[in-house]
Short mmCIF file of C-alpha atoms (C1' of nucleotides) in Angstrom, two decimals:
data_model
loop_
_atom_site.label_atom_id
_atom_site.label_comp_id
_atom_site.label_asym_id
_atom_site.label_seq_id
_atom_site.Cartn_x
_atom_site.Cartn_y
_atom_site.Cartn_z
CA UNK A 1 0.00 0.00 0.00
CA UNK A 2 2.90 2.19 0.83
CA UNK A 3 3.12 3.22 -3.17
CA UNK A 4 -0.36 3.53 -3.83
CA UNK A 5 -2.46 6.67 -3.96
CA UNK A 6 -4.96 6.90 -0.88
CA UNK A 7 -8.26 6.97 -2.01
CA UNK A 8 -10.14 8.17 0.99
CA UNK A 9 -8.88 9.79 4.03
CA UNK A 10 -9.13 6.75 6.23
CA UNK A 11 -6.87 5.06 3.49
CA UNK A 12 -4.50 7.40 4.75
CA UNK A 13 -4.20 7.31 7.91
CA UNK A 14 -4.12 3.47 7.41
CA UNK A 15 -1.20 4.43 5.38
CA UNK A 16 0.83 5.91 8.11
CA UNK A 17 -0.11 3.61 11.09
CA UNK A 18 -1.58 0.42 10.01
CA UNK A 19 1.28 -2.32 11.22
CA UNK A 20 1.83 -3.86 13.76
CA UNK A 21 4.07 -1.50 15.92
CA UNK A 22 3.13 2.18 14.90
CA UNK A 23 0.72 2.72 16.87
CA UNK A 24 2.16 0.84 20.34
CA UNK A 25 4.94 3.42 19.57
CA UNK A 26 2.44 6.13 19.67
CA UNK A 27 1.20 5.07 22.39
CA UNK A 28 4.19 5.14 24.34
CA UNK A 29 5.15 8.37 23.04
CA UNK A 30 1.94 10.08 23.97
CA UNK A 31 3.44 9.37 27.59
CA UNK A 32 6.11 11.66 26.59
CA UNK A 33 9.86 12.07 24.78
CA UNK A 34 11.60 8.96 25.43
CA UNK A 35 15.17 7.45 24.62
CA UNK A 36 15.71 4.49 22.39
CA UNK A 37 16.35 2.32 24.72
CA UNK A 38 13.37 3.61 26.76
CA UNK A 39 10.98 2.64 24.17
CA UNK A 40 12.58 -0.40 23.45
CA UNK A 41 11.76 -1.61 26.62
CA UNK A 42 8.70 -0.51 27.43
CA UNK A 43 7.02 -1.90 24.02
CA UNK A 44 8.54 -4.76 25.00
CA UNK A 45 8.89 -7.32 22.65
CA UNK A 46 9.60 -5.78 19.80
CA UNK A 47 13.43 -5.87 18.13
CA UNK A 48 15.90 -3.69 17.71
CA UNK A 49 15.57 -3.66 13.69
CA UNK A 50 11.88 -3.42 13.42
CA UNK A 51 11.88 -0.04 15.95
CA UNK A 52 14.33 1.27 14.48
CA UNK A 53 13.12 0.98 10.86
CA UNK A 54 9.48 2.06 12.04
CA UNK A 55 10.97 5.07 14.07
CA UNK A 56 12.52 6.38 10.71
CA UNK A 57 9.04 5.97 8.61
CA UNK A 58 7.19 7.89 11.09
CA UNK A 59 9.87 10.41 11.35
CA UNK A 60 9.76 10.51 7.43
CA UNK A 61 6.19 11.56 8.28
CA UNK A 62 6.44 13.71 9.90
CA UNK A 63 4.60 12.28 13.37
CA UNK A 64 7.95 11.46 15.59
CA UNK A 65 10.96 13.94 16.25
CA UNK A 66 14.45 12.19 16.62
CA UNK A 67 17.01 14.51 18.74
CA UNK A 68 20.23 13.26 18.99
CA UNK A 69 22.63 14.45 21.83
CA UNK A 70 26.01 14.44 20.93
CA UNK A 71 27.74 12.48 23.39
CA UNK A 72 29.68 9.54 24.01
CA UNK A 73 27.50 6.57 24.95
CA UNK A 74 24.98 7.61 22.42
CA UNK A 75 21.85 9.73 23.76
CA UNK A 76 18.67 9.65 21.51
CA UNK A 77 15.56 10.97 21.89
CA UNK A 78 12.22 10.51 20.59
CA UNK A 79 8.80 12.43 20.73
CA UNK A 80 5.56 13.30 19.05
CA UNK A 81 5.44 16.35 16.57
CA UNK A 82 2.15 17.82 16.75
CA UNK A 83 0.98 15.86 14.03
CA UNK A 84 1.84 12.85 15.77
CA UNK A 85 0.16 13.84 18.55
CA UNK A 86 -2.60 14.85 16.93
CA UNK A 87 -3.23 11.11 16.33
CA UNK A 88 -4.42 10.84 19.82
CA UNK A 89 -8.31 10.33 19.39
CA UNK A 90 -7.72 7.30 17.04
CA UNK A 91 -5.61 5.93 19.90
CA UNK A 92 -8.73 6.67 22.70
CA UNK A 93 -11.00 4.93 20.18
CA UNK A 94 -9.07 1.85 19.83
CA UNK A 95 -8.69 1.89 23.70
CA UNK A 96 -12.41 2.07 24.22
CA UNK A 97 -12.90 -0.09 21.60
CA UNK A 98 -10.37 -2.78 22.92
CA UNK A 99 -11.93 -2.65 26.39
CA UNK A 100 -15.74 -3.23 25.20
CA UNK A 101 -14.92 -5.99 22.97
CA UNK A 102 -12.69 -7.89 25.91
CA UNK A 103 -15.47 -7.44 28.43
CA UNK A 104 -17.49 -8.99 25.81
CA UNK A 105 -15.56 -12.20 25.55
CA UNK B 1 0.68 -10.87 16.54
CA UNK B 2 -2.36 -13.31 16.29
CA UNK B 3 -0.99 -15.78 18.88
CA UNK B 4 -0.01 -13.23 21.27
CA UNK B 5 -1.98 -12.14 24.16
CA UNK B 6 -2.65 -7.96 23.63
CA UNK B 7 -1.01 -6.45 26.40
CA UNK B 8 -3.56 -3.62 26.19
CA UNK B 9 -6.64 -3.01 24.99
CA UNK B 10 -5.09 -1.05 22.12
CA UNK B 11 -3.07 -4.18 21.58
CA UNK B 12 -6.31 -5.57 21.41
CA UNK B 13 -8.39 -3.92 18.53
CA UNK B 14 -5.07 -3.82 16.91
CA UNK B 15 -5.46 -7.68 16.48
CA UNK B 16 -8.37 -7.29 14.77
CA UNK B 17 -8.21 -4.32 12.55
CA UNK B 18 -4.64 -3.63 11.60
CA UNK B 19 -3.80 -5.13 8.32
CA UNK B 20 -4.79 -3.56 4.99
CA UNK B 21 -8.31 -4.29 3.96
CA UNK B 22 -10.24 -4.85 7.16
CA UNK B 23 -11.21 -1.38 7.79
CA UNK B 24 -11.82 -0.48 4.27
CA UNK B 25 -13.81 -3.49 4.50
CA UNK B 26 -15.54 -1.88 7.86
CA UNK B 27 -16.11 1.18 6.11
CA UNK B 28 -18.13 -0.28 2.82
CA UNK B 29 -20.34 -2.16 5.52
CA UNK B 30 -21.12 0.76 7.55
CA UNK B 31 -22.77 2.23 4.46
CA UNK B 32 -25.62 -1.11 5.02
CA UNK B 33 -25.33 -4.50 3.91
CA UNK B 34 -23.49 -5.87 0.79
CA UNK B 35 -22.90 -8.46 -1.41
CA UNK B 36 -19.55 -10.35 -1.98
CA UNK B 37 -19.63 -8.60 -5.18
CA UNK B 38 -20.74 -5.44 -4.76
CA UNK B 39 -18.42 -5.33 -1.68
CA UNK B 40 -15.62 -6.56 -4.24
CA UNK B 41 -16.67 -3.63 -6.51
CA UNK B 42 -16.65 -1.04 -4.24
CA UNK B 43 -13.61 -1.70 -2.67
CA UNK B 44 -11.76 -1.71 -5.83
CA UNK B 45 -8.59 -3.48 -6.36
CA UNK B 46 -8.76 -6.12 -3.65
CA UNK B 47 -8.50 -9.73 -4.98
CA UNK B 48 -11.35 -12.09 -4.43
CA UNK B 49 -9.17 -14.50 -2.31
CA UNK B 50 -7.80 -11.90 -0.14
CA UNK B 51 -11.72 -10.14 0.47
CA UNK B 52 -13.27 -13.57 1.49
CA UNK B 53 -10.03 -14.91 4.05
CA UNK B 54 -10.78 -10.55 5.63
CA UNK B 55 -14.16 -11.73 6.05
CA UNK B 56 -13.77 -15.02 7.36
CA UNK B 57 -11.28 -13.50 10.05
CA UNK B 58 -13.83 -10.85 10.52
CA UNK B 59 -16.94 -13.22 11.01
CA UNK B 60 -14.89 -15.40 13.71
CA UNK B 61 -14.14 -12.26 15.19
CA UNK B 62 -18.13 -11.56 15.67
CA UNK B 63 -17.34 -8.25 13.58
CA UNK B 64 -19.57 -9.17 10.27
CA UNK B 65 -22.53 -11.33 9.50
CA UNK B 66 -22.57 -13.50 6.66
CA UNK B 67 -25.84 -14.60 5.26
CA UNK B 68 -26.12 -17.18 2.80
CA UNK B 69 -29.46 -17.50 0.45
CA UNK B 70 -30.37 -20.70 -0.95
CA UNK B 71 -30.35 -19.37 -4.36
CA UNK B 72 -29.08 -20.10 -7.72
CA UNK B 73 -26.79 -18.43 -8.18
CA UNK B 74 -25.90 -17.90 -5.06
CA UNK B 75 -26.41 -14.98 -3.20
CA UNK B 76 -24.51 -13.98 0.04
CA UNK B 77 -24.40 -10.74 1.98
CA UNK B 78 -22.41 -9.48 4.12
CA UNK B 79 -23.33 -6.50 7.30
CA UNK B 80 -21.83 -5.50 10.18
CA UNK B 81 -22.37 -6.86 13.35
CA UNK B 82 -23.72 -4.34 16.36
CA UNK B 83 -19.78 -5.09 17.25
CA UNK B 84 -18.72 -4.57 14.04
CA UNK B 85 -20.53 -1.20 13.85
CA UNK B 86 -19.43 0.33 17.40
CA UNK B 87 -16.28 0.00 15.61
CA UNK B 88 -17.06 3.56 13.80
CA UNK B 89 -15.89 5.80 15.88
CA UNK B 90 -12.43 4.80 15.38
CA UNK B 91 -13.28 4.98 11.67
CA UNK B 92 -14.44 8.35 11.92
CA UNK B 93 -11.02 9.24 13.84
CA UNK B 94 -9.08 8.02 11.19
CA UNK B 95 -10.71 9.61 8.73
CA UNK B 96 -10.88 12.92 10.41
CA UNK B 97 -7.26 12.62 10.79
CA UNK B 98 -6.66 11.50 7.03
CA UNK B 99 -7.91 14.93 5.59
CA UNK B 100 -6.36 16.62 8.03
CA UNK B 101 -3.17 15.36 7.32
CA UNK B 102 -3.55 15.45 3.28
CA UNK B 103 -4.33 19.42 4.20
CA UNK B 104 -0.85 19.91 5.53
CA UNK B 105 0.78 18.30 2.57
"C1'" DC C 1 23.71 3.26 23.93
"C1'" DT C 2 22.05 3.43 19.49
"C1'" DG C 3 22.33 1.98 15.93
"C1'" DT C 4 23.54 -0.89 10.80
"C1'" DA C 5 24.13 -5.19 8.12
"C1'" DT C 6 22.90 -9.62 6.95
"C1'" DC C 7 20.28 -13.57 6.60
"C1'" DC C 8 16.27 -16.01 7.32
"C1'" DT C 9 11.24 -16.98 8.27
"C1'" DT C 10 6.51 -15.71 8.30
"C1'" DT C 11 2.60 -13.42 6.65
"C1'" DG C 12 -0.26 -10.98 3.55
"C1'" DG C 13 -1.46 -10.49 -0.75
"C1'" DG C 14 -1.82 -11.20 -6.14
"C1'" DA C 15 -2.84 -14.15 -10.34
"C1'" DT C 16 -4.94 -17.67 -12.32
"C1'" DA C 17 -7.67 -21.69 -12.87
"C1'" DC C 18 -11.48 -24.20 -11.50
"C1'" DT C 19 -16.30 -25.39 -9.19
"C1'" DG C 20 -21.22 -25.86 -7.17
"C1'" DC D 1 -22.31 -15.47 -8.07
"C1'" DA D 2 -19.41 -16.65 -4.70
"C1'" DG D 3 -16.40 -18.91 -3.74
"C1'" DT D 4 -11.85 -22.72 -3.27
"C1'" DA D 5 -7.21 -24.35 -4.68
"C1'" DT D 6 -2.72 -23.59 -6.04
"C1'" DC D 7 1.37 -21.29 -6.82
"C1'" DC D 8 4.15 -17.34 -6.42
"C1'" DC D 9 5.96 -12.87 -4.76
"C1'" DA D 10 6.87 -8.93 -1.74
"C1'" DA D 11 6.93 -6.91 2.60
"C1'" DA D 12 7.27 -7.23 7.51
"C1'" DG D 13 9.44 -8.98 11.06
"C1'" DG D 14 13.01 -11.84 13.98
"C1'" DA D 15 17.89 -13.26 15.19
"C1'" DT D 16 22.33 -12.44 15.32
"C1'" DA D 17 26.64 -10.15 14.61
"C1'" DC D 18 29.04 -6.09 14.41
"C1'" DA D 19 30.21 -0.81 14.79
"C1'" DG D 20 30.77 4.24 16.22
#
DNA sequence: CTGTATCCTTTGGGATACTG
DNA sequence: CAGTATCCCAAAGGATACAG
């Protein structure tokens, strides 16, 4: 989907934040900035390649802001741009959502 | 991520939304019920193997009914579930989100 | 600590042919 | 019409090693 023209505005956003990780990594960054390492561990299970590569997509658009600290060990840190935290309310739906449907089971 | 217990309820509706056609396939239902090929058609370029595994995943989910009509030639349709359809306002997140973002481009 | 590089496996999806 | 079956490909993700 990544080369394909959205057709719709949901098509979109599913662009930008429909895998598997995006959107854990928005939700940990809606907590506030955080180091690498930081969100490494609190998403958990997730490797070092696959945060990495997602990090840079998001930061290619435009949602996440990488600031690196020049110093010696290496200090990185991410955080929402405004954009990225304007993805909030999808987040609070999916939360509500998730919580209905696993009282429900 | 379909063996794994969500962590969250995020995690959760994540499971059952996040791949490419599921909530395009949400958002044709919302509009009332549909046939397989109608909901083929309207979709657009999805492949007929690829729309009937969505909704097989999505009916063992509880998301979508299928209804099957002793017809020939057969005749199916497809609607959302009340499940299925409290699963709009993340929809309507998204897509307020989408045009938002296509504004800033 | 924060990466990159490499290799491999898994999954989702596409194309085509065929069927009740 | 609404599928199933088969084969194939591409993308996502995991594991491990290595580097500044």
């Amino acid at each position: 989907m990544e080369n394909q023209m959205p057709t719709c505005p949901v098509e979109t956003t599913l662009l930008l934040i429909s895998n598997r990780w995006k959107v854990l990594i928005i939700r940990e960054l809606l907590t506030g900035t955080k180091r690498f390492g930081e969100l490494k561990k609190s998403i958990g299970h997730i490797s070092q390649k696959v945060l990495t590569s997602n990090l840079r997509d998001m930061e290619a658009n435009g949602l996440v802001k990488r600031d690196v600290f020049a110093e010696v060990p290496p200090h990185v840190e991410y955080s929402l741009t405004e954009l990225g935290m304007s993805l909030k309310p999808i987040l609070d739906a999916m939360y509500v959502w998730g919580e209905n449907f696993k009282n429900k089971q």
